[in-house]
């Protein structure tokens, strides 16, 4: 739990600096008044000036994959990025074999722009990623 508290504290700090905007995806517990975390989606590395860009990262709990939650969340964040943040572009990276995530991005209007060798360290190894982008409409 201390690690999660540190993570939340760091995310709040980045939000206050304007370089990150995180969201938590929740599911209502069928009228019991409780919510269950089923994913997150975050804009990171927000850059102002002539670039007006950010990176997108997200995950959805395995039990909820295939329900359109990821697609809806990505579309929402893209709209927020354009209208509220005035961004021009969002980039996202996927592992080449992650067909589900690639479909989510395609449904939200992202296009594949190329391969980035050894782009991110995942599970202890530097792994290639496919880069995707969406150019946002002016606010």
mmCIF file with all atom_site columns, C-alpha atoms in Angstrom:
data_model
loop_
_atom_site.group_PDB
_atom_site.id
_atom_site.type_symbol
_atom_site.label_atom_id
_atom_site.label_alt_id
_atom_site.label_comp_id
_atom_site.label_asym_id
_atom_site.label_entity_id
_atom_site.label_seq_id
_atom_site.pdbx_PDB_ins_code
_atom_site.Cartn_x
_atom_site.Cartn_y
_atom_site.Cartn_z
_atom_site.occupancy
_atom_site.B_iso_or_equiv
_atom_site.pdbx_formal_charge
_atom_site.auth_seq_id
_atom_site.auth_comp_id
_atom_site.auth_asym_id
_atom_site.auth_atom_id
_atom_site.pdbx_PDB_model_num
ATOM 1   C CA . UNK A 1 1   ? 0.000   0.000  0.000   1.00 0.00 ? 1   UNK A CA 1
ATOM 2   C CA . UNK A 1 2   ? 2.819   2.539  0.653   1.00 0.00 ? 2   UNK A CA 1
ATOM 3   C CA . UNK A 1 3   ? 3.983   2.078  -2.960  1.00 0.00 ? 3   UNK A CA 1
ATOM 4   C CA . UNK A 1 4   ? 0.475   2.880  -4.247  1.00 0.00 ? 4   UNK A CA 1
ATOM 5   C CA . UNK A 1 5   ? 0.281   5.947  -2.020  1.00 0.00 ? 5   UNK A CA 1
ATOM 6   C CA . UNK A 1 6   ? 3.645   7.139  -3.373  1.00 0.00 ? 6   UNK A CA 1
ATOM 7   C CA . UNK A 1 7   ? 2.398   6.559  -6.926  1.00 0.00 ? 7   UNK A CA 1
ATOM 8   C CA . UNK A 1 8   ? -0.796  8.530  -6.290  1.00 0.00 ? 8   UNK A CA 1
ATOM 9   C CA . UNK A 1 9   ? 1.176   11.354 -4.667  1.00 0.00 ? 9   UNK A CA 1
ATOM 10  C CA . UNK A 1 10  ? 3.531   11.506 -7.688  1.00 0.00 ? 10  UNK A CA 1
ATOM 11  C CA . UNK A 1 11  ? 0.611   11.545 -10.145 1.00 0.00 ? 11  UNK A CA 1
ATOM 12  C CA . UNK A 1 12  ? -1.042  14.387 -8.247  1.00 0.00 ? 12  UNK A CA 1
ATOM 13  C CA . UNK A 1 13  ? 2.225   16.335 -8.339  1.00 0.00 ? 13  UNK A CA 1
ATOM 14  C CA . UNK A 1 14  ? 2.587   15.826 -12.111 1.00 0.00 ? 14  UNK A CA 1
ATOM 15  C CA . UNK A 1 15  ? -1.057  16.888 -12.556 1.00 0.00 ? 15  UNK A CA 1
ATOM 16  C CA . UNK A 1 16  ? -0.445  20.079 -10.580 1.00 0.00 ? 16  UNK A CA 1
ATOM 17  C CA . UNK A 1 17  ? 2.592   20.802 -12.777 1.00 0.00 ? 17  UNK A CA 1
ATOM 18  C CA . UNK A 1 18  ? 0.463   20.336 -15.906 1.00 0.00 ? 18  UNK A CA 1
ATOM 19  C CA . UNK A 1 19  ? 2.571   17.514 -17.346 1.00 0.00 ? 19  UNK A CA 1
ATOM 20  C CA . UNK A 1 20  ? 0.211   14.602 -16.662 1.00 0.00 ? 20  UNK A CA 1
ATOM 21  C CA . UNK A 1 21  ? -3.538  14.005 -16.473 1.00 0.00 ? 21  UNK A CA 1
ATOM 22  C CA . UNK A 1 22  ? -4.581  10.642 -15.001 1.00 0.00 ? 22  UNK A CA 1
ATOM 23  C CA . UNK A 1 23  ? -8.037  9.043  -14.875 1.00 0.00 ? 23  UNK A CA 1
ATOM 24  C CA . UNK A 1 24  ? -9.189  5.913  -13.060 1.00 0.00 ? 24  UNK A CA 1
ATOM 25  C CA . UNK A 1 25  ? -11.770 3.697  -14.764 1.00 0.00 ? 25  UNK A CA 1
ATOM 26  C CA . UNK A 1 26  ? -14.264 2.311  -12.254 1.00 0.00 ? 26  UNK A CA 1
ATOM 27  C CA . UNK A 1 27  ? -17.246 -0.004 -12.248 1.00 0.00 ? 27  UNK A CA 1
ATOM 28  C CA . UNK A 1 28  ? -20.183 0.422  -9.895  1.00 0.00 ? 28  UNK A CA 1
ATOM 29  C CA . UNK A 1 29  ? -20.714 -2.565 -7.615  1.00 0.00 ? 29  UNK A CA 1
ATOM 30  C CA . UNK A 1 30  ? -24.342 -3.194 -8.618  1.00 0.00 ? 30  UNK A CA 1
ATOM 31  C CA . UNK A 1 31  ? -26.022 -0.790 -6.228  1.00 0.00 ? 31  UNK A CA 1
ATOM 32  C CA . UNK A 1 32  ? -23.838 -1.534 -3.200  1.00 0.00 ? 32  UNK A CA 1
ATOM 33  C CA . UNK A 1 33  ? -22.358 1.961  -3.310  1.00 0.00 ? 33  UNK A CA 1
ATOM 34  C CA . UNK A 1 34  ? -18.841 0.676  -3.909  1.00 0.00 ? 34  UNK A CA 1
ATOM 35  C CA . UNK A 1 35  ? -16.677 1.137  -6.971  1.00 0.00 ? 35  UNK A CA 1
ATOM 36  C CA . UNK A 1 36  ? -14.087 -1.245 -8.314  1.00 0.00 ? 36  UNK A CA 1
ATOM 37  C CA . UNK A 1 37  ? -11.035 -0.076 -10.279 1.00 0.00 ? 37  UNK A CA 1
ATOM 38  C CA . UNK A 1 38  ? -11.064 -1.717 -13.713 1.00 0.00 ? 38  UNK A CA 1
ATOM 39  C CA . UNK A 1 39  ? -8.389  0.351  -15.435 1.00 0.00 ? 39  UNK A CA 1
ATOM 40  C CA . UNK A 1 40  ? -6.569  3.623  -15.842 1.00 0.00 ? 40  UNK A CA 1
ATOM 41  C CA . UNK A 1 41  ? -5.816  5.987  -18.679 1.00 0.00 ? 41  UNK A CA 1
ATOM 42  C CA . UNK A 1 42  ? -3.245  8.766  -18.525 1.00 0.00 ? 42  UNK A CA 1
ATOM 43  C CA . UNK A 1 43  ? -1.863  11.546 -20.661 1.00 0.00 ? 43  UNK A CA 1
ATOM 44  C CA . UNK A 1 44  ? 1.830   11.909 -19.809 1.00 0.00 ? 44  UNK A CA 1
ATOM 45  C CA . UNK A 1 45  ? 4.698   14.047 -21.016 1.00 0.00 ? 45  UNK A CA 1
ATOM 46  C CA . UNK A 1 46  ? 2.378   16.919 -21.907 1.00 0.00 ? 46  UNK A CA 1
ATOM 47  C CA . UNK A 1 47  ? 4.409   19.456 -23.867 1.00 0.00 ? 47  UNK A CA 1
ATOM 48  C CA . UNK A 1 48  ? 3.290   23.009 -24.575 1.00 0.00 ? 48  UNK A CA 1
ATOM 49  C CA . UNK A 1 49  ? 4.697   25.505 -27.058 1.00 0.00 ? 49  UNK A CA 1
ATOM 50  C CA . UNK A 1 50  ? 4.819   24.622 -30.730 1.00 0.00 ? 50  UNK A CA 1
ATOM 51  C CA . UNK A 1 51  ? 4.630   20.838 -30.058 1.00 0.00 ? 51  UNK A CA 1
ATOM 52  C CA . UNK A 1 52  ? 1.323   20.704 -28.087 1.00 0.00 ? 52  UNK A CA 1
ATOM 53  C CA . UNK A 1 53  ? 1.563   16.963 -27.646 1.00 0.00 ? 53  UNK A CA 1
ATOM 54  C CA . UNK A 1 54  ? 1.234   14.172 -25.079 1.00 0.00 ? 54  UNK A CA 1
ATOM 55  C CA . UNK A 1 55  ? 1.694   10.432 -24.704 1.00 0.00 ? 55  UNK A CA 1
ATOM 56  C CA . UNK A 1 56  ? -1.237  8.147  -23.944 1.00 0.00 ? 56  UNK A CA 1
ATOM 57  C CA . UNK A 1 57  ? -1.098  5.071  -21.763 1.00 0.00 ? 57  UNK A CA 1
ATOM 58  C CA . UNK A 1 58  ? -3.936  2.869  -20.550 1.00 0.00 ? 58  UNK A CA 1
ATOM 59  C CA . UNK A 1 59  ? -4.913  -0.556 -19.301 1.00 0.00 ? 59  UNK A CA 1
ATOM 60  C CA . UNK A 1 60  ? -8.228  -2.326 -18.752 1.00 0.00 ? 60  UNK A CA 1
ATOM 61  C CA . UNK A 1 61  ? -8.752  -5.263 -16.402 1.00 0.00 ? 61  UNK A CA 1
ATOM 62  C CA . UNK A 1 62  ? -8.724  -8.581 -18.255 1.00 0.00 ? 62  UNK A CA 1
ATOM 63  C CA . UNK A 1 63  ? -12.297 -9.347 -17.161 1.00 0.00 ? 63  UNK A CA 1
ATOM 64  C CA . UNK A 1 64  ? -13.515 -6.201 -18.926 1.00 0.00 ? 64  UNK A CA 1
ATOM 65  C CA . UNK A 1 65  ? -11.595 -6.433 -22.215 1.00 0.00 ? 65  UNK A CA 1
ATOM 66  C CA . UNK A 1 66  ? -13.805 -6.557 -25.303 1.00 0.00 ? 66  UNK A CA 1
ATOM 67  C CA . UNK A 1 67  ? -16.624 -4.433 -23.850 1.00 0.00 ? 67  UNK A CA 1
ATOM 68  C CA . UNK A 1 68  ? -15.615 -1.171 -25.529 1.00 0.00 ? 68  UNK A CA 1
ATOM 69  C CA . UNK A 1 69  ? -14.352 0.388  -22.279 1.00 0.00 ? 69  UNK A CA 1
ATOM 70  C CA . UNK A 1 70  ? -10.857 1.064  -23.624 1.00 0.00 ? 70  UNK A CA 1
ATOM 71  C CA . UNK A 1 71  ? -12.191 2.523  -26.870 1.00 0.00 ? 71  UNK A CA 1
ATOM 72  C CA . UNK A 1 72  ? -14.610 4.806  -25.034 1.00 0.00 ? 72  UNK A CA 1
ATOM 73  C CA . UNK A 1 73  ? -11.908 5.950  -22.617 1.00 0.00 ? 73  UNK A CA 1
ATOM 74  C CA . UNK A 1 74  ? -9.429  6.726  -25.421 1.00 0.00 ? 74  UNK A CA 1
ATOM 75  C CA . UNK A 1 75  ? -12.073 8.693  -27.364 1.00 0.00 ? 75  UNK A CA 1
ATOM 76  C CA . UNK A 1 76  ? -12.983 10.635 -24.202 1.00 0.00 ? 76  UNK A CA 1
ATOM 77  C CA . UNK A 1 77  ? -9.346  11.490 -23.444 1.00 0.00 ? 77  UNK A CA 1
ATOM 78  C CA . UNK A 1 78  ? -8.697  12.553 -27.049 1.00 0.00 ? 78  UNK A CA 1
ATOM 79  C CA . UNK A 1 79  ? -11.666 14.933 -26.842 1.00 0.00 ? 79  UNK A CA 1
ATOM 80  C CA . UNK A 1 80  ? -10.473 16.263 -23.489 1.00 0.00 ? 80  UNK A CA 1
ATOM 81  C CA . UNK A 1 81  ? -6.943  16.737 -24.851 1.00 0.00 ? 81  UNK A CA 1
ATOM 82  C CA . UNK A 1 82  ? -8.253  18.788 -27.770 1.00 0.00 ? 82  UNK A CA 1
ATOM 83  C CA . UNK A 1 83  ? -10.958 20.814 -26.032 1.00 0.00 ? 83  UNK A CA 1
ATOM 84  C CA . UNK A 1 84  ? -9.625  21.291 -22.501 1.00 0.00 ? 84  UNK A CA 1
ATOM 85  C CA . UNK A 1 85  ? -5.854  21.136 -22.998 1.00 0.00 ? 85  UNK A CA 1
ATOM 86  C CA . UNK A 1 86  ? -5.649  22.541 -26.532 1.00 0.00 ? 86  UNK A CA 1
ATOM 87  C CA . UNK A 1 87  ? -3.306  19.771 -27.662 1.00 0.00 ? 87  UNK A CA 1
ATOM 88  C CA . UNK A 1 88  ? -2.558  19.106 -31.330 1.00 0.00 ? 88  UNK A CA 1
ATOM 89  C CA . UNK A 1 89  ? -1.321  15.510 -31.168 1.00 0.00 ? 89  UNK A CA 1
ATOM 90  C CA . UNK A 1 90  ? -1.392  12.395 -28.970 1.00 0.00 ? 90  UNK A CA 1
ATOM 91  C CA . UNK A 1 91  ? 1.024   9.510  -29.362 1.00 0.00 ? 91  UNK A CA 1
ATOM 92  C CA . UNK A 1 92  ? 0.569   5.956  -28.062 1.00 0.00 ? 92  UNK A CA 1
ATOM 93  C CA . UNK A 1 93  ? 2.850   2.923  -28.228 1.00 0.00 ? 93  UNK A CA 1
ATOM 94  C CA . UNK A 1 94  ? 1.869   -0.763 -28.274 1.00 0.00 ? 94  UNK A CA 1
ATOM 95  C CA . UNK A 1 95  ? 3.744   -4.014 -28.313 1.00 0.00 ? 95  UNK A CA 1
ATOM 96  C CA . UNK A 1 96  ? 3.573   -5.360 -31.886 1.00 0.00 ? 96  UNK A CA 1
ATOM 97  C CA . UNK A 1 97  ? 1.629   -8.442 -30.751 1.00 0.00 ? 97  UNK A CA 1
ATOM 98  C CA . UNK A 1 98  ? -1.002  -6.493 -28.813 1.00 0.00 ? 98  UNK A CA 1
ATOM 99  C CA . UNK A 1 99  ? -3.765  -6.661 -31.417 1.00 0.00 ? 99  UNK A CA 1
ATOM 100 C CA . UNK A 1 100 ? -6.485  -5.644 -28.941 1.00 0.00 ? 100 UNK A CA 1
ATOM 101 C CA . UNK A 1 101 ? -4.751  -2.385 -28.023 1.00 0.00 ? 101 UNK A CA 1
ATOM 102 C CA . UNK A 1 102 ? -4.024  -1.636 -31.662 1.00 0.00 ? 102 UNK A CA 1
ATOM 103 C CA . UNK A 1 103 ? -7.761  -2.036 -32.415 1.00 0.00 ? 103 UNK A CA 1
ATOM 104 C CA . UNK A 1 104 ? -8.671  0.305  -29.550 1.00 0.00 ? 104 UNK A CA 1
ATOM 105 C CA . UNK A 1 105 ? -6.378  2.976  -30.952 1.00 0.00 ? 105 UNK A CA 1
ATOM 106 C CA . UNK A 1 106 ? -7.613  2.500  -34.537 1.00 0.00 ? 106 UNK A CA 1
ATOM 107 C CA . UNK A 1 107 ? -11.243 2.860  -33.383 1.00 0.00 ? 107 UNK A CA 1
ATOM 108 C CA . UNK A 1 108 ? -10.302 6.176  -31.758 1.00 0.00 ? 108 UNK A CA 1
ATOM 109 C CA . UNK A 1 109 ? -8.758  7.515  -34.971 1.00 0.00 ? 109 UNK A CA 1
ATOM 110 C CA . UNK A 1 110 ? -5.077  6.778  -34.284 1.00 0.00 ? 110 UNK A CA 1
ATOM 111 C CA . UNK A 1 111 ? -2.857  5.772  -37.179 1.00 0.00 ? 111 UNK A CA 1
ATOM 112 C CA . UNK A 1 112 ? 0.284   3.678  -37.013 1.00 0.00 ? 112 UNK A CA 1
ATOM 113 C CA . UNK A 1 113 ? 3.367   5.782  -37.726 1.00 0.00 ? 113 UNK A CA 1
ATOM 114 C CA . UNK A 1 114 ? 6.226   3.332  -37.331 1.00 0.00 ? 114 UNK A CA 1
ATOM 115 C CA . UNK A 1 115 ? 8.284   0.950  -35.240 1.00 0.00 ? 115 UNK A CA 1
ATOM 116 C CA . UNK A 1 116 ? 10.460  2.145  -32.357 1.00 0.00 ? 116 UNK A CA 1
ATOM 117 C CA . UNK A 1 117 ? 13.162  -0.421 -31.549 1.00 0.00 ? 117 UNK A CA 1
ATOM 118 C CA . UNK A 1 118 ? 13.783  -1.074 -27.840 1.00 0.00 ? 118 UNK A CA 1
ATOM 119 C CA . UNK A 1 119 ? 11.313  1.712  -26.987 1.00 0.00 ? 119 UNK A CA 1
ATOM 120 C CA . UNK A 1 120 ? 10.253  0.744  -23.440 1.00 0.00 ? 120 UNK A CA 1
ATOM 121 C CA . UNK A 1 121 ? 11.577  -1.572 -20.769 1.00 0.00 ? 121 UNK A CA 1
ATOM 122 C CA . UNK A 1 122 ? 8.848   -4.078 -19.937 1.00 0.00 ? 122 UNK A CA 1
ATOM 123 C CA . UNK A 1 123 ? 9.273   -7.152 -17.759 1.00 0.00 ? 123 UNK A CA 1
ATOM 124 C CA . UNK A 1 124 ? 13.005  -6.472 -17.508 1.00 0.00 ? 124 UNK A CA 1
ATOM 125 C CA . UNK A 1 125 ? 13.686  -6.243 -21.255 1.00 0.00 ? 125 UNK A CA 1
ATOM 126 C CA . UNK A 1 126 ? 13.797  -3.387 -23.747 1.00 0.00 ? 126 UNK A CA 1
ATOM 127 C CA . UNK A 1 127 ? 11.022  -4.114 -26.221 1.00 0.00 ? 127 UNK A CA 1
ATOM 128 C CA . UNK A 1 128 ? 10.109  -2.817 -29.656 1.00 0.00 ? 128 UNK A CA 1
ATOM 129 C CA . UNK A 1 129 ? 6.844   -0.865 -29.913 1.00 0.00 ? 129 UNK A CA 1
ATOM 130 C CA . UNK A 1 130 ? 4.574   0.267  -32.702 1.00 0.00 ? 130 UNK A CA 1
ATOM 131 C CA . UNK A 1 131 ? 3.955   3.999  -32.484 1.00 0.00 ? 131 UNK A CA 1
ATOM 132 C CA . UNK A 1 132 ? 0.527   5.470  -33.187 1.00 0.00 ? 132 UNK A CA 1
ATOM 133 C CA . UNK A 1 133 ? -0.713  9.052  -33.307 1.00 0.00 ? 133 UNK A CA 1
ATOM 134 C CA . UNK A 1 134 ? -3.865  11.039 -33.686 1.00 0.00 ? 134 UNK A CA 1
ATOM 135 C CA . UNK A 1 135 ? -3.911  14.638 -34.858 1.00 0.00 ? 135 UNK A CA 1
ATOM 136 C CA . UNK A 1 136 ? -6.613  16.412 -32.882 1.00 0.00 ? 136 UNK A CA 1
ATOM 137 C CA . UNK A 1 137 ? -9.082  18.909 -34.331 1.00 0.00 ? 137 UNK A CA 1
ATOM 138 C CA . UNK A 1 138 ? -8.541  22.499 -33.221 1.00 0.00 ? 138 UNK A CA 1
ATOM 139 C CA . UNK A 1 139 ? -10.594 23.434 -30.160 1.00 0.00 ? 139 UNK A CA 1
#
